[in-house]
Short mmCIF file of C-alpha atoms in Angstrom, two decimals:
data_model
loop_
_atom_site.label_atom_id
_atom_site.label_comp_id
_atom_site.label_asym_id
_atom_site.label_seq_id
_atom_site.Cartn_x
_atom_site.Cartn_y
_atom_site.Cartn_z
CA UNK A 23 173.64 -43.28 106.98
CA UNK A 24 172.51 -45.36 109.93
CA UNK A 25 175.03 -47.60 111.61
CA UNK A 26 174.89 -51.23 110.56
CA UNK A 27 172.41 -53.35 112.49
CA UNK A 28 171.71 -57.03 112.00
CA UNK A 29 168.45 -57.94 110.31
CA UNK A 30 165.91 -59.16 112.86
CA UNK A 31 164.79 -62.78 112.69
CA UNK A 32 161.09 -63.38 112.09
CA UNK A 33 159.03 -64.42 115.10
CA UNK A 34 157.00 -67.31 113.74
CA UNK A 35 155.12 -67.79 117.00
CA UNK A 36 153.24 -64.71 115.79
CA UNK A 37 150.33 -66.00 113.72
CA UNK A 38 150.49 -62.99 111.40
CA UNK A 39 154.10 -63.78 110.46
CA UNK A 40 153.21 -67.46 110.11
CA UNK A 41 150.36 -66.56 107.77
CA UNK A 42 152.68 -64.40 105.65
CA UNK A 43 155.26 -67.12 105.15
CA UNK A 44 152.56 -69.68 104.37
CA UNK A 45 151.44 -67.44 101.51
CA UNK A 46 155.03 -67.21 100.26
CA UNK A 47 155.43 -71.00 100.48
CA UNK A 48 152.29 -71.49 98.39
CA UNK A 49 153.51 -68.95 95.85
CA UNK A 50 156.92 -70.59 95.48
CA UNK A 51 155.35 -74.05 95.33
CA UNK A 52 153.42 -72.94 92.26
CA UNK A 53 156.71 -71.94 90.59
CA UNK A 54 158.47 -75.29 91.00
CA UNK A 55 159.75 -77.13 87.95
CA UNK A 56 160.51 -74.19 85.68
CA UNK A 57 163.45 -74.08 83.26
CA UNK A 58 165.99 -71.32 83.85
CA UNK A 59 168.75 -69.83 81.70
CA UNK A 60 172.32 -68.82 82.43
CA UNK A 61 173.36 -65.18 82.07
CA UNK A 62 176.54 -64.21 80.27
CA UNK A 63 177.10 -60.55 79.56
CA UNK A 64 173.47 -59.92 80.40
CA UNK A 65 172.26 -62.31 77.70
CA UNK A 66 170.29 -65.45 78.42
CA UNK A 67 172.19 -68.60 77.54
CA UNK A 68 170.58 -72.02 77.09
CA UNK A 69 172.30 -75.32 76.49
CA UNK A 70 171.36 -78.59 74.87
CA UNK A 71 172.18 -80.49 78.04
CA UNK A 72 170.39 -79.68 81.29
CA UNK A 73 170.17 -80.95 84.84
CA UNK A 74 167.46 -80.81 87.46
CA UNK A 75 167.60 -79.43 90.97
CA UNK A 76 165.62 -81.78 93.23
CA UNK A 77 163.61 -81.21 96.38
CA UNK A 78 165.43 -83.38 98.97
CA UNK A 79 162.20 -83.82 100.95
CA UNK A 80 160.35 -85.21 97.93
CA UNK A 81 163.03 -86.48 95.62
CA UNK A 82 160.64 -86.94 92.69
CA UNK A 83 159.85 -83.23 92.69
CA UNK A 84 161.89 -80.94 90.44
CA UNK A 85 162.62 -77.47 91.79
CA UNK A 86 164.25 -76.10 88.65
CA UNK A 87 165.94 -77.16 85.43
CA UNK A 88 169.26 -75.53 84.51
CA UNK A 89 171.75 -75.55 81.64
CA UNK A 90 174.91 -77.64 81.75
CA UNK A 91 177.44 -75.02 80.73
CA UNK A 92 180.52 -75.98 78.73
CA UNK A 93 184.10 -74.75 78.93
CA UNK A 94 183.28 -72.50 75.97
CA UNK A 95 180.60 -70.84 78.07
CA UNK A 96 183.13 -70.28 80.83
CA UNK A 97 185.45 -68.57 78.34
CA UNK A 98 182.58 -66.34 77.20
CA UNK A 99 181.64 -65.51 80.78
CA UNK A 100 185.20 -64.56 81.71
CA UNK A 101 185.52 -62.34 78.63
CA UNK A 102 182.17 -60.69 79.35
CA UNK A 103 183.22 -60.07 82.92
CA UNK A 104 186.41 -58.34 81.77
CA UNK A 105 184.44 -56.13 79.39
CA UNK A 106 182.13 -55.10 82.21
CA UNK A 107 185.09 -54.57 84.53
CA UNK A 108 186.39 -51.71 82.39
CA UNK A 109 183.44 -49.55 83.39
CA UNK A 110 182.29 -51.12 86.66
CA UNK A 111 185.69 -50.78 88.32
CA UNK A 112 185.56 -47.03 87.62
CA UNK A 113 182.09 -46.49 89.00
CA UNK A 114 182.09 -44.32 92.13
CA UNK A 115 182.09 -46.38 95.28
CA UNK A 116 178.85 -44.70 96.36
CA UNK A 117 177.14 -46.04 93.22
CA UNK A 118 178.39 -49.57 93.81
CA UNK A 119 177.36 -49.48 97.47
CA UNK A 120 173.91 -48.14 96.61
CA UNK A 121 173.29 -51.18 94.41
CA UNK A 122 173.82 -53.37 97.49
CA UNK A 123 171.58 -51.20 99.65
CA UNK A 124 168.82 -51.30 97.03
CA UNK A 125 169.15 -55.08 96.75
CA UNK A 126 169.03 -55.46 100.54
CA UNK A 127 165.86 -53.37 100.69
CA UNK A 128 164.18 -55.44 97.99
CA UNK A 129 165.25 -58.73 99.56
CA UNK A 130 163.89 -57.54 102.88
CA UNK A 131 160.52 -56.92 101.21
CA UNK A 132 160.60 -60.43 99.72
CA UNK A 133 162.24 -62.20 102.63
CA UNK A 134 159.70 -65.00 102.86
CA UNK A 135 159.90 -65.70 99.13
CA UNK A 136 163.65 -66.30 99.33
CA UNK A 137 163.24 -68.38 102.47
CA UNK A 138 160.58 -70.52 100.80
CA UNK A 139 162.86 -71.33 97.86
CA UNK A 140 165.42 -72.66 100.35
CA UNK A 141 162.81 -74.86 102.02
CA UNK A 142 162.08 -76.63 98.76
CA UNK A 143 165.58 -76.71 97.29
CA UNK A 144 167.75 -77.42 100.32
CA UNK A 145 165.42 -78.64 103.06
CA UNK A 146 165.74 -75.67 105.41
CA UNK A 147 163.05 -75.24 108.05
CA UNK A 148 161.24 -71.94 108.58
CA UNK A 149 163.70 -70.78 111.22
CA UNK A 150 166.84 -71.92 109.39
CA UNK A 151 165.71 -70.40 106.08
CA UNK A 152 164.72 -67.12 107.70
CA UNK A 153 168.14 -66.86 109.36
CA UNK A 154 169.82 -67.54 106.00
CA UNK A 155 167.86 -64.75 104.31
CA UNK A 156 168.55 -62.36 107.17
CA UNK A 157 172.27 -63.06 106.87
CA UNK A 158 172.18 -62.37 103.13
CA UNK A 159 170.59 -58.99 103.83
CA UNK A 160 173.21 -58.34 106.51
CA UNK A 161 176.08 -59.06 104.13
CA UNK A 162 174.85 -56.50 101.60
CA UNK A 163 174.20 -53.82 104.21
CA UNK A 164 177.54 -54.48 105.91
CA UNK A 165 179.75 -54.71 102.83
CA UNK A 166 178.18 -51.61 101.29
CA UNK A 167 179.12 -49.63 104.39
CA UNK A 168 182.55 -51.22 104.55
CA UNK A 169 183.39 -50.21 100.99
CA UNK A 170 182.36 -46.65 101.72
CA UNK A 171 184.75 -46.74 104.68
CA UNK A 172 187.62 -48.19 102.64
CA UNK A 173 187.06 -45.59 99.92
CA UNK A 174 188.32 -42.95 102.33
CA UNK A 175 191.75 -44.53 102.03
CA UNK A 176 194.30 -45.22 104.71
CA UNK A 177 195.72 -42.55 106.98
CA UNK A 178 199.46 -42.25 106.29
CA UNK A 179 202.36 -40.68 108.11
CA UNK A 180 202.82 -37.14 106.82
CA UNK A 181 206.07 -35.58 105.65
CA UNK A 182 206.47 -31.93 104.54
CA UNK A 183 207.87 -32.63 101.05
CA UNK A 184 205.16 -34.94 99.63
CA UNK A 185 201.45 -35.57 99.34
CA UNK A 186 200.76 -39.28 99.74
CA UNK A 187 197.58 -41.29 99.43
CA UNK A 188 196.74 -44.98 99.58
CA UNK A 189 193.58 -46.27 97.96
CA UNK A 190 192.06 -49.71 97.49
CA UNK A 191 191.54 -50.85 93.91
CA UNK A 192 189.65 -53.90 92.65
CA UNK A 193 191.52 -57.00 91.50
CA UNK A 194 189.70 -57.83 88.26
CA UNK A 195 187.54 -60.82 87.36
CA UNK A 196 186.94 -63.51 89.94
CA UNK A 197 185.33 -66.93 90.17
CA UNK A 198 182.72 -67.17 92.93
CA UNK A 199 181.85 -70.75 93.92
CA UNK A 200 179.37 -70.86 96.82
CA UNK A 201 178.00 -73.96 98.61
CA UNK A 202 174.50 -75.40 98.85
CA UNK A 203 174.19 -75.32 102.62
CA UNK A 204 173.84 -71.53 102.89
CA UNK A 205 172.56 -71.15 99.34
CA UNK A 206 171.53 -67.51 99.73
CA UNK A 207 173.66 -66.02 102.52
CA UNK A 208 177.07 -67.28 101.43
CA UNK A 209 176.29 -66.85 97.73
CA UNK A 210 175.21 -63.26 98.34
CA UNK A 211 178.07 -62.51 100.71
CA UNK A 212 180.83 -63.84 98.47
CA UNK A 213 179.41 -62.25 95.33
CA UNK A 214 178.55 -58.82 96.67
CA UNK A 215 181.85 -58.48 98.53
CA UNK A 216 183.64 -58.91 95.21
CA UNK A 217 181.24 -56.69 93.27
CA UNK A 218 181.06 -53.76 95.69
CA UNK A 219 184.88 -53.74 95.69
CA UNK A 220 184.74 -53.03 91.95
CA UNK A 221 185.34 -56.51 90.60
CA UNK A 222 183.21 -58.50 88.20
CA UNK A 223 182.55 -62.20 88.62
CA UNK A 224 181.64 -65.52 87.13
CA UNK A 225 179.22 -67.05 89.64
CA UNK A 226 178.94 -70.84 89.55
CA UNK A 227 176.51 -71.99 92.23
CA UNK A 228 176.27 -75.50 93.62
CA UNK A 229 174.28 -77.84 91.42
CA UNK A 230 172.26 -78.71 94.52
CA UNK A 231 171.02 -75.12 94.95
CA UNK A 232 171.06 -73.21 91.63
CA UNK A 233 167.48 -71.92 91.90
CA UNK A 234 168.17 -69.90 95.04
CA UNK A 235 171.25 -68.38 93.40
CA UNK A 236 169.22 -67.59 90.29
CA UNK A 237 166.65 -65.69 92.39
CA UNK A 238 169.50 -63.57 93.79
CA UNK A 239 170.92 -62.85 90.33
CA UNK A 240 167.47 -61.79 89.13
CA UNK A 241 167.21 -59.46 92.12
CA UNK A 242 170.55 -57.83 91.22
CA UNK A 243 169.38 -57.38 87.63
CA UNK A 244 166.19 -55.77 88.92
CA UNK A 245 168.03 -53.16 90.99
CA UNK A 246 170.09 -52.13 87.98
CA UNK A 247 173.40 -53.97 88.26
CA UNK A 248 175.06 -53.48 84.85
CA UNK A 249 175.25 -56.39 82.43
CA UNK A 250 178.28 -58.62 82.79
CA UNK A 251 179.12 -57.65 86.37
CA UNK A 252 177.67 -60.98 87.55
CA UNK A 253 177.79 -63.77 84.99
CA UNK A 254 175.68 -66.72 86.12
CA UNK A 255 176.84 -70.15 84.92
CA UNK A 256 175.53 -73.52 86.09
CA UNK A 257 176.82 -77.01 85.53
CA UNK A 258 178.94 -79.80 86.87
CA UNK A 259 181.95 -78.80 88.90
CA UNK A 260 183.84 -81.71 87.37
CA UNK A 261 183.10 -80.50 83.86
CA UNK A 262 183.63 -76.76 84.20
CA UNK A 263 185.07 -76.19 87.70
CA UNK A 264 188.70 -76.92 86.87
CA UNK A 265 188.51 -74.85 83.70
CA UNK A 266 187.09 -71.89 85.61
CA UNK A 267 189.59 -71.94 88.46
CA UNK A 268 192.62 -72.53 86.22
CA UNK A 269 191.57 -69.97 83.61
CA UNK A 270 194.44 -67.56 82.95
CA UNK A 271 192.12 -64.54 83.02
CA UNK A 272 190.68 -65.34 86.45
CA UNK A 273 192.31 -63.07 89.02
CA UNK A 274 190.85 -64.53 92.20
CA UNK A 275 188.73 -67.44 93.39
CA UNK A 276 186.26 -67.20 96.27
CA UNK A 277 185.18 -70.64 97.39
CA UNK A 278 183.18 -72.24 100.18
CA UNK A 279 182.81 -76.02 100.30
CA UNK A 280 184.59 -79.24 101.13
CA UNK A 281 188.24 -79.59 102.07
CA UNK A 282 188.90 -81.85 99.08
CA UNK A 283 187.52 -79.39 96.53
CA UNK A 284 189.11 -76.42 98.26
CA UNK A 285 192.55 -78.02 98.15
CA UNK A 286 192.02 -78.89 94.49
CA UNK A 287 191.17 -75.26 93.74
CA UNK A 288 194.18 -74.04 95.68
CA UNK A 289 196.43 -76.42 93.76
CA UNK A 290 195.08 -75.32 90.38
CA UNK A 291 195.28 -71.66 91.31
CA UNK A 292 198.94 -72.04 92.33
CA UNK A 293 199.94 -73.24 88.86
CA UNK A 294 200.84 -70.20 86.80
CA UNK A 295 199.62 -70.18 83.21
CA UNK A 296 202.08 -68.61 80.72
CA UNK A 297 199.31 -66.17 79.74
CA UNK A 298 198.73 -65.15 83.35
CA UNK A 299 199.89 -61.77 84.71
CA UNK A 300 199.31 -62.35 88.40
CA UNK A 301 199.45 -64.69 91.35
CA UNK A 302 195.86 -65.77 91.81
CA UNK A 303 194.30 -65.03 95.13
CA UNK A 304 192.28 -67.78 96.82
CA UNK A 305 189.69 -67.06 99.49
CA UNK A 306 188.54 -70.41 100.87
CA UNK A 307 186.37 -71.76 103.65
CA UNK A 308 186.54 -75.54 103.74
CA UNK A 309 184.57 -76.99 106.63
CA UNK A 310 185.25 -78.21 110.12
CA UNK A 311 185.09 -80.91 112.75
CA UNK A 312 183.84 -78.68 115.50
CA UNK A 313 183.64 -79.59 119.17
CA UNK A 314 181.86 -78.31 122.24
CA UNK A 315 183.96 -78.83 125.37
CA UNK A 316 182.06 -79.23 128.64
CA UNK A 317 183.86 -78.55 131.90
CA UNK A 318 182.76 -79.72 135.34
CA UNK A 319 180.40 -77.33 137.09
CA UNK A 320 178.70 -76.20 133.89
CA UNK A 321 174.92 -75.89 133.77
CA UNK A 322 173.77 -79.22 132.32
CA UNK A 323 170.52 -77.91 130.84
CA UNK A 324 172.24 -74.99 129.09
CA UNK A 325 174.99 -77.29 127.84
CA UNK A 326 172.56 -79.86 126.43
CA UNK A 327 170.43 -77.17 124.79
CA UNK A 328 173.50 -75.70 123.11
CA UNK A 329 174.86 -79.06 121.97
CA UNK A 330 171.56 -80.21 120.45
CA UNK A 331 170.95 -76.91 118.66
CA UNK A 332 174.49 -76.83 117.26
CA UNK A 333 174.57 -80.51 116.32
CA UNK A 334 171.20 -80.82 114.62
CA UNK A 335 170.31 -77.37 113.31
CA UNK A 336 169.82 -77.79 109.53
CA UNK A 337 170.47 -81.49 110.03
CA UNK A 338 174.11 -80.85 111.02
CA UNK A 339 174.86 -79.56 107.52
CA UNK A 340 176.82 -76.52 108.66
CA UNK A 341 180.58 -76.17 108.61
CA UNK A 342 180.21 -74.78 112.14
CA UNK A 343 178.02 -77.62 113.42
CA UNK A 344 178.87 -79.41 116.65
CA UNK A 345 179.78 -82.89 115.48
CA UNK A 346 181.66 -83.68 118.73
CA UNK A 347 180.83 -83.01 122.35
CA UNK A 348 183.78 -83.65 124.64
CA UNK A 349 182.68 -83.82 128.26
CA UNK A 350 184.71 -84.15 131.44
CA UNK A 351 183.90 -87.35 133.27
CA UNK A 352 182.36 -85.53 136.26
CA UNK A 353 179.41 -84.41 134.11
CA UNK A 354 179.51 -86.99 131.35
CA UNK A 355 176.51 -89.14 132.28
CA UNK A 356 174.31 -86.17 133.13
CA UNK A 357 175.07 -84.39 129.87
CA UNK A 358 174.62 -87.56 127.80
CA UNK A 359 171.17 -88.16 129.27
CA UNK A 360 170.13 -84.53 128.85
CA UNK A 361 171.30 -84.49 125.21
CA UNK A 362 169.35 -87.68 124.48
CA UNK A 363 166.17 -86.32 126.04
CA UNK A 364 166.35 -82.99 124.21
CA UNK A 365 167.14 -84.69 120.91
CA UNK A 366 164.11 -86.96 121.28
CA UNK A 367 161.91 -83.85 121.34
CA UNK A 368 162.98 -82.72 117.85
CA UNK A 369 160.27 -83.13 115.22
CA UNK A 370 161.24 -84.37 111.77
CA UNK A 371 159.14 -83.58 108.73
CA UNK A 372 158.76 -81.53 105.58
CA UNK A 373 160.59 -78.24 106.10
CA UNK A 374 157.76 -76.07 104.76
CA UNK A 375 155.54 -77.21 107.62
CA UNK A 376 155.47 -74.90 110.64
CA UNK A 377 156.24 -77.45 113.36
CA UNK A 378 159.19 -79.13 111.60
CA UNK A 379 162.59 -78.81 113.27
CA UNK A 380 164.52 -81.45 111.31
CA UNK A 381 164.31 -81.79 107.53
CA UNK A 382 166.15 -83.96 105.00
CA UNK A 383 169.82 -84.05 104.10
CA UNK A 384 170.63 -82.49 100.78
CA UNK A 385 171.05 -85.38 98.33
CA UNK A 386 171.36 -89.07 97.63
CA UNK A 387 175.15 -88.94 97.84
CA UNK A 388 174.99 -87.13 101.20
CA UNK A 389 172.45 -89.68 102.43
CA UNK A 390 174.75 -92.57 101.52
CA UNK A 391 177.82 -90.95 103.05
CA UNK A 392 176.09 -90.13 106.34
CA UNK A 393 174.51 -93.56 106.72
CA UNK A 394 177.91 -95.16 106.12
CA UNK A 395 179.37 -93.04 108.91
CA UNK A 396 176.54 -94.10 111.22
CA UNK A 397 177.48 -97.74 110.60
CA UNK A 398 181.11 -96.89 111.34
CA UNK A 399 180.03 -95.07 114.51
CA UNK A 400 178.08 -98.08 115.74
CA UNK A 401 181.34 -100.01 115.79
CA UNK A 402 183.40 -97.21 117.30
CA UNK A 403 180.98 -96.20 120.05
CA UNK A 404 177.53 -96.98 121.37
CA UNK A 405 174.49 -95.83 119.40
CA UNK A 406 171.98 -94.45 121.91
CA UNK A 407 169.55 -92.55 119.66
CA UNK A 408 168.53 -92.40 116.03
CA UNK A 409 170.51 -94.03 113.28
CA UNK A 410 167.41 -94.97 111.29
CA UNK A 411 167.48 -93.46 107.82
CA UNK A 412 164.53 -93.43 105.45
CA UNK A 413 164.62 -92.52 101.79
CA UNK A 414 161.07 -93.33 100.69
CA UNK A 415 159.97 -89.82 99.73
CA UNK A 416 163.07 -87.88 100.67
CA UNK A 417 166.53 -88.11 102.20
CA UNK A 418 165.63 -88.16 105.88
CA UNK A 419 168.03 -89.30 108.61
CA UNK A 420 167.05 -89.22 112.27
CA UNK A 421 169.21 -87.12 114.60
CA UNK A 422 171.79 -89.66 115.72
CA UNK A 423 173.69 -89.70 119.01
CA UNK A 424 176.64 -92.04 119.56
CA UNK A 425 178.24 -92.10 123.01
CA UNK A 426 181.57 -93.37 124.34
CA UNK A 427 183.37 -92.49 121.13
CA UNK A 428 187.18 -92.63 121.46
CA UNK A 429 189.13 -89.57 120.43
CA UNK A 430 190.98 -91.58 117.79
CA UNK A 431 187.75 -92.85 116.15
CA UNK A 432 186.98 -91.96 112.54
CA UNK A 433 183.75 -90.22 113.51
CA UNK A 434 185.86 -88.05 115.84
CA UNK A 435 188.22 -87.06 113.04
CA UNK A 436 186.36 -86.96 109.72
CA UNK A 437 183.77 -84.44 108.64
CA UNK A 438 180.39 -86.17 108.33
CA UNK A 439 178.23 -83.13 107.51
CA UNK A 440 175.02 -84.62 108.76
CA UNK A 441 172.91 -85.17 111.89
CA UNK A 442 175.43 -87.34 113.71
CA UNK A 443 176.80 -86.37 117.14
CA UNK A 444 179.75 -88.13 118.77
CA UNK A 445 180.00 -87.92 122.58
CA UNK A 446 183.45 -88.39 124.09
CA UNK A 447 184.50 -88.60 127.73
CA UNK A 448 187.63 -86.79 129.00
CA UNK A 449 189.28 -87.22 132.37
CA UNK A 450 189.68 -83.47 132.90
CA UNK A 451 189.53 -80.11 131.13
CA UNK A 452 193.08 -80.27 129.78
CA UNK A 453 192.42 -83.60 128.11
CA UNK A 454 189.11 -82.37 126.74
CA UNK A 455 190.79 -79.36 125.16
CA UNK A 456 193.57 -81.55 123.76
CA UNK A 457 190.94 -83.80 122.18
CA UNK A 458 189.15 -80.79 120.71
CA UNK A 459 192.37 -79.64 119.05
CA UNK A 460 193.24 -83.10 117.76
CA UNK A 461 191.84 -82.56 114.28
CA UNK A 462 192.99 -81.26 110.90
CA UNK A 463 190.31 -78.58 111.03
CA UNK A 464 189.99 -75.43 113.10
CA UNK A 465 186.79 -73.58 112.30
CA UNK A 466 184.56 -73.17 115.36
CA UNK A 467 184.60 -74.44 118.89
CA UNK A 468 182.79 -73.80 122.15
CA UNK A 469 183.59 -74.21 125.82
CA UNK A 470 181.09 -74.36 128.68
CA UNK A 471 182.86 -73.62 131.95
CA UNK A 472 182.53 -71.61 135.14
CA UNK A 473 186.28 -71.70 135.73
CA UNK A 474 187.94 -68.40 134.67
CA UNK A 475 191.34 -70.08 134.34
CA UNK A 476 189.93 -72.72 132.02
CA UNK A 477 188.17 -70.11 129.91
CA UNK A 478 191.43 -68.18 129.62
CA UNK A 479 193.27 -71.37 128.64
CA UNK A 480 190.68 -71.93 125.91
CA UNK A 481 191.18 -68.36 124.67
CA UNK A 482 194.88 -69.04 124.30
CA UNK A 483 195.02 -72.70 123.31
CA UNK A 484 191.80 -73.72 121.56
CA UNK A 485 192.99 -73.48 117.95
CA UNK A 486 189.91 -72.36 116.05
CA UNK A 487 189.01 -69.27 114.09
CA UNK A 488 185.75 -68.73 115.97
CA UNK A 489 185.66 -69.61 119.67
CA UNK A 490 182.48 -69.31 121.69
CA UNK A 491 182.45 -69.35 125.48
CA UNK A 492 179.37 -70.58 127.34
CA UNK A 493 177.26 -70.64 124.18
CA UNK A 494 176.83 -72.89 121.14
CA UNK A 495 179.30 -72.93 118.26
CA UNK A 496 176.84 -72.06 115.47
CA UNK A 497 174.94 -68.88 114.64
CA UNK A 498 177.62 -66.34 113.65
CA UNK A 499 176.20 -62.88 112.97
CA UNK A 500 177.60 -60.53 110.32
CA UNK A 501 179.65 -57.78 111.92
CA UNK A 502 179.37 -59.42 115.35
CA UNK A 503 181.22 -62.69 114.73
CA UNK A 504 183.57 -62.33 111.71
CA UNK A 505 183.75 -65.87 110.42
CA UNK A 506 186.61 -68.07 109.18
CA UNK A 507 188.81 -70.90 110.36
CA UNK A 508 192.34 -72.19 110.82
CA UNK A 509 194.20 -75.20 109.42
CA UNK A 510 192.20 -77.20 106.87
CA UNK A 511 189.14 -75.09 107.57
CA UNK A 512 190.41 -72.52 105.09
CA UNK A 513 192.13 -69.19 104.79
CA UNK A 514 190.50 -67.61 107.87
CA UNK A 515 189.05 -64.96 105.59
CA UNK A 516 186.67 -63.64 108.27
CA UNK A 517 183.52 -63.14 106.23
CA UNK A 518 181.33 -60.46 107.74
CA UNK A 519 184.35 -58.70 109.24
CA UNK A 520 186.06 -55.39 108.65
CA UNK A 521 189.06 -56.91 106.86
CA UNK A 522 187.09 -59.10 104.43
CA UNK A 523 186.90 -56.64 101.53
CA UNK A 524 190.67 -56.27 101.59
CA UNK A 525 190.78 -59.78 100.09
CA UNK A 526 189.08 -58.45 96.95
CA UNK A 527 191.19 -55.32 96.59
CA UNK A 528 194.80 -54.26 96.20
CA UNK A 529 196.32 -51.17 97.74
CA UNK A 530 197.80 -48.49 95.50
CA UNK A 531 200.10 -45.79 96.88
CA UNK A 532 200.38 -42.49 95.01
CA UNK A 533 203.08 -40.06 96.07
CA UNK A 534 203.38 -36.51 94.71
CA UNK A 535 206.32 -34.26 95.39
CA UNK A 536 205.39 -30.84 96.73
CA UNK A 537 207.11 -28.18 94.63
#
């Protein structure tokens, strides 16, 4: 087997590639508005109540209609998953890994189709959607190889009187709750990590992105994943989320989303049901308030390019997004001006159009929250660009830059999850780093500096799970940048890393006396 290599991003400056994705966009556009079922035990499940997934660029356009599952459906899904677990957990690791490799191959062939679904359902541009699909492929290729590696067991200290072996066994049935902002990559990564480890799952996607998740589930069915290994259930998190995460037969919960929901899940999982045989395991990634620190002497053009890309890529709707730039006073005015000029060049529009760089935010509730934070930011700092929302056809908010924001301001502390960048001045590098750490989160961070001592200080003292030096704080690659954060950013589970599958397994030691 070839060594793992990251999936290449598509070069859309090539007219041939542009023509190919345009065909995929037209194909997906013709599929919008369909009604989809849930899958429990391989059977299609429909419900009396439904909800619609909406195109955030054209909020009157329905992307897909999905069932509102009930708690009874959750019970059925958990039971079906346990039935499937009895056989799936005993499948040879090579068989489980091959399912992932087959799915990766098929997704690679249909890359533009998956990317196009994300454009319509979540507002991702060509480049952002293509990167999301590439990451999903990477997760399957990487985790398949990792499970084959773990299947070899752990090398133990040898003694002459015994034969000892340690193997990694699956946990059981898990709840997988992915977010809308990486509707394919994170959904695929969380689900396939659990499945290739021998577990079965109840997958409840975000109600803002169920169609993308459905396309993935259909792909897994197509490559021969046995019935009941992935049970696909849609509906309101408020109605079925608590029931799923507190279910006594759920062994683990894999979650990516907001801090508030993640803490709620952790609290529910910690309460032991009398019918429960285990301590539930929680794997959580819960967001960030990420900062780029700029030291004196840094290259202003490189710094501004990195800040703008990290702040406004996918409209700032990434847990790794740069929502704060903290700049030493020596370079502050230069960087501020450069950031403003580069941000002005960004083109907003419908994400399925080739030239678009900025699309809509995901929903009405996100639109309201972000615009409220912009109003707060106007009072806390000085608005120098953007801040003009429009919700005529879709949920569009201009990239917004607010300068002279105090470190203690709300927009310096609270996660906005939108295209809003706060610029803060620091007297020196030490103060800038202290400001960067002055948050409840600890996911990503970046430092631009030519000073080796300052870079070393950042290595030691910048308290984030993913630290980037002289580059932007977004764009983690599977296998290259294992991803997960500290503090309220989650359990630092390091998705896309060599220890990630251990979270979905338990180690069993077998010792045999030599006669």
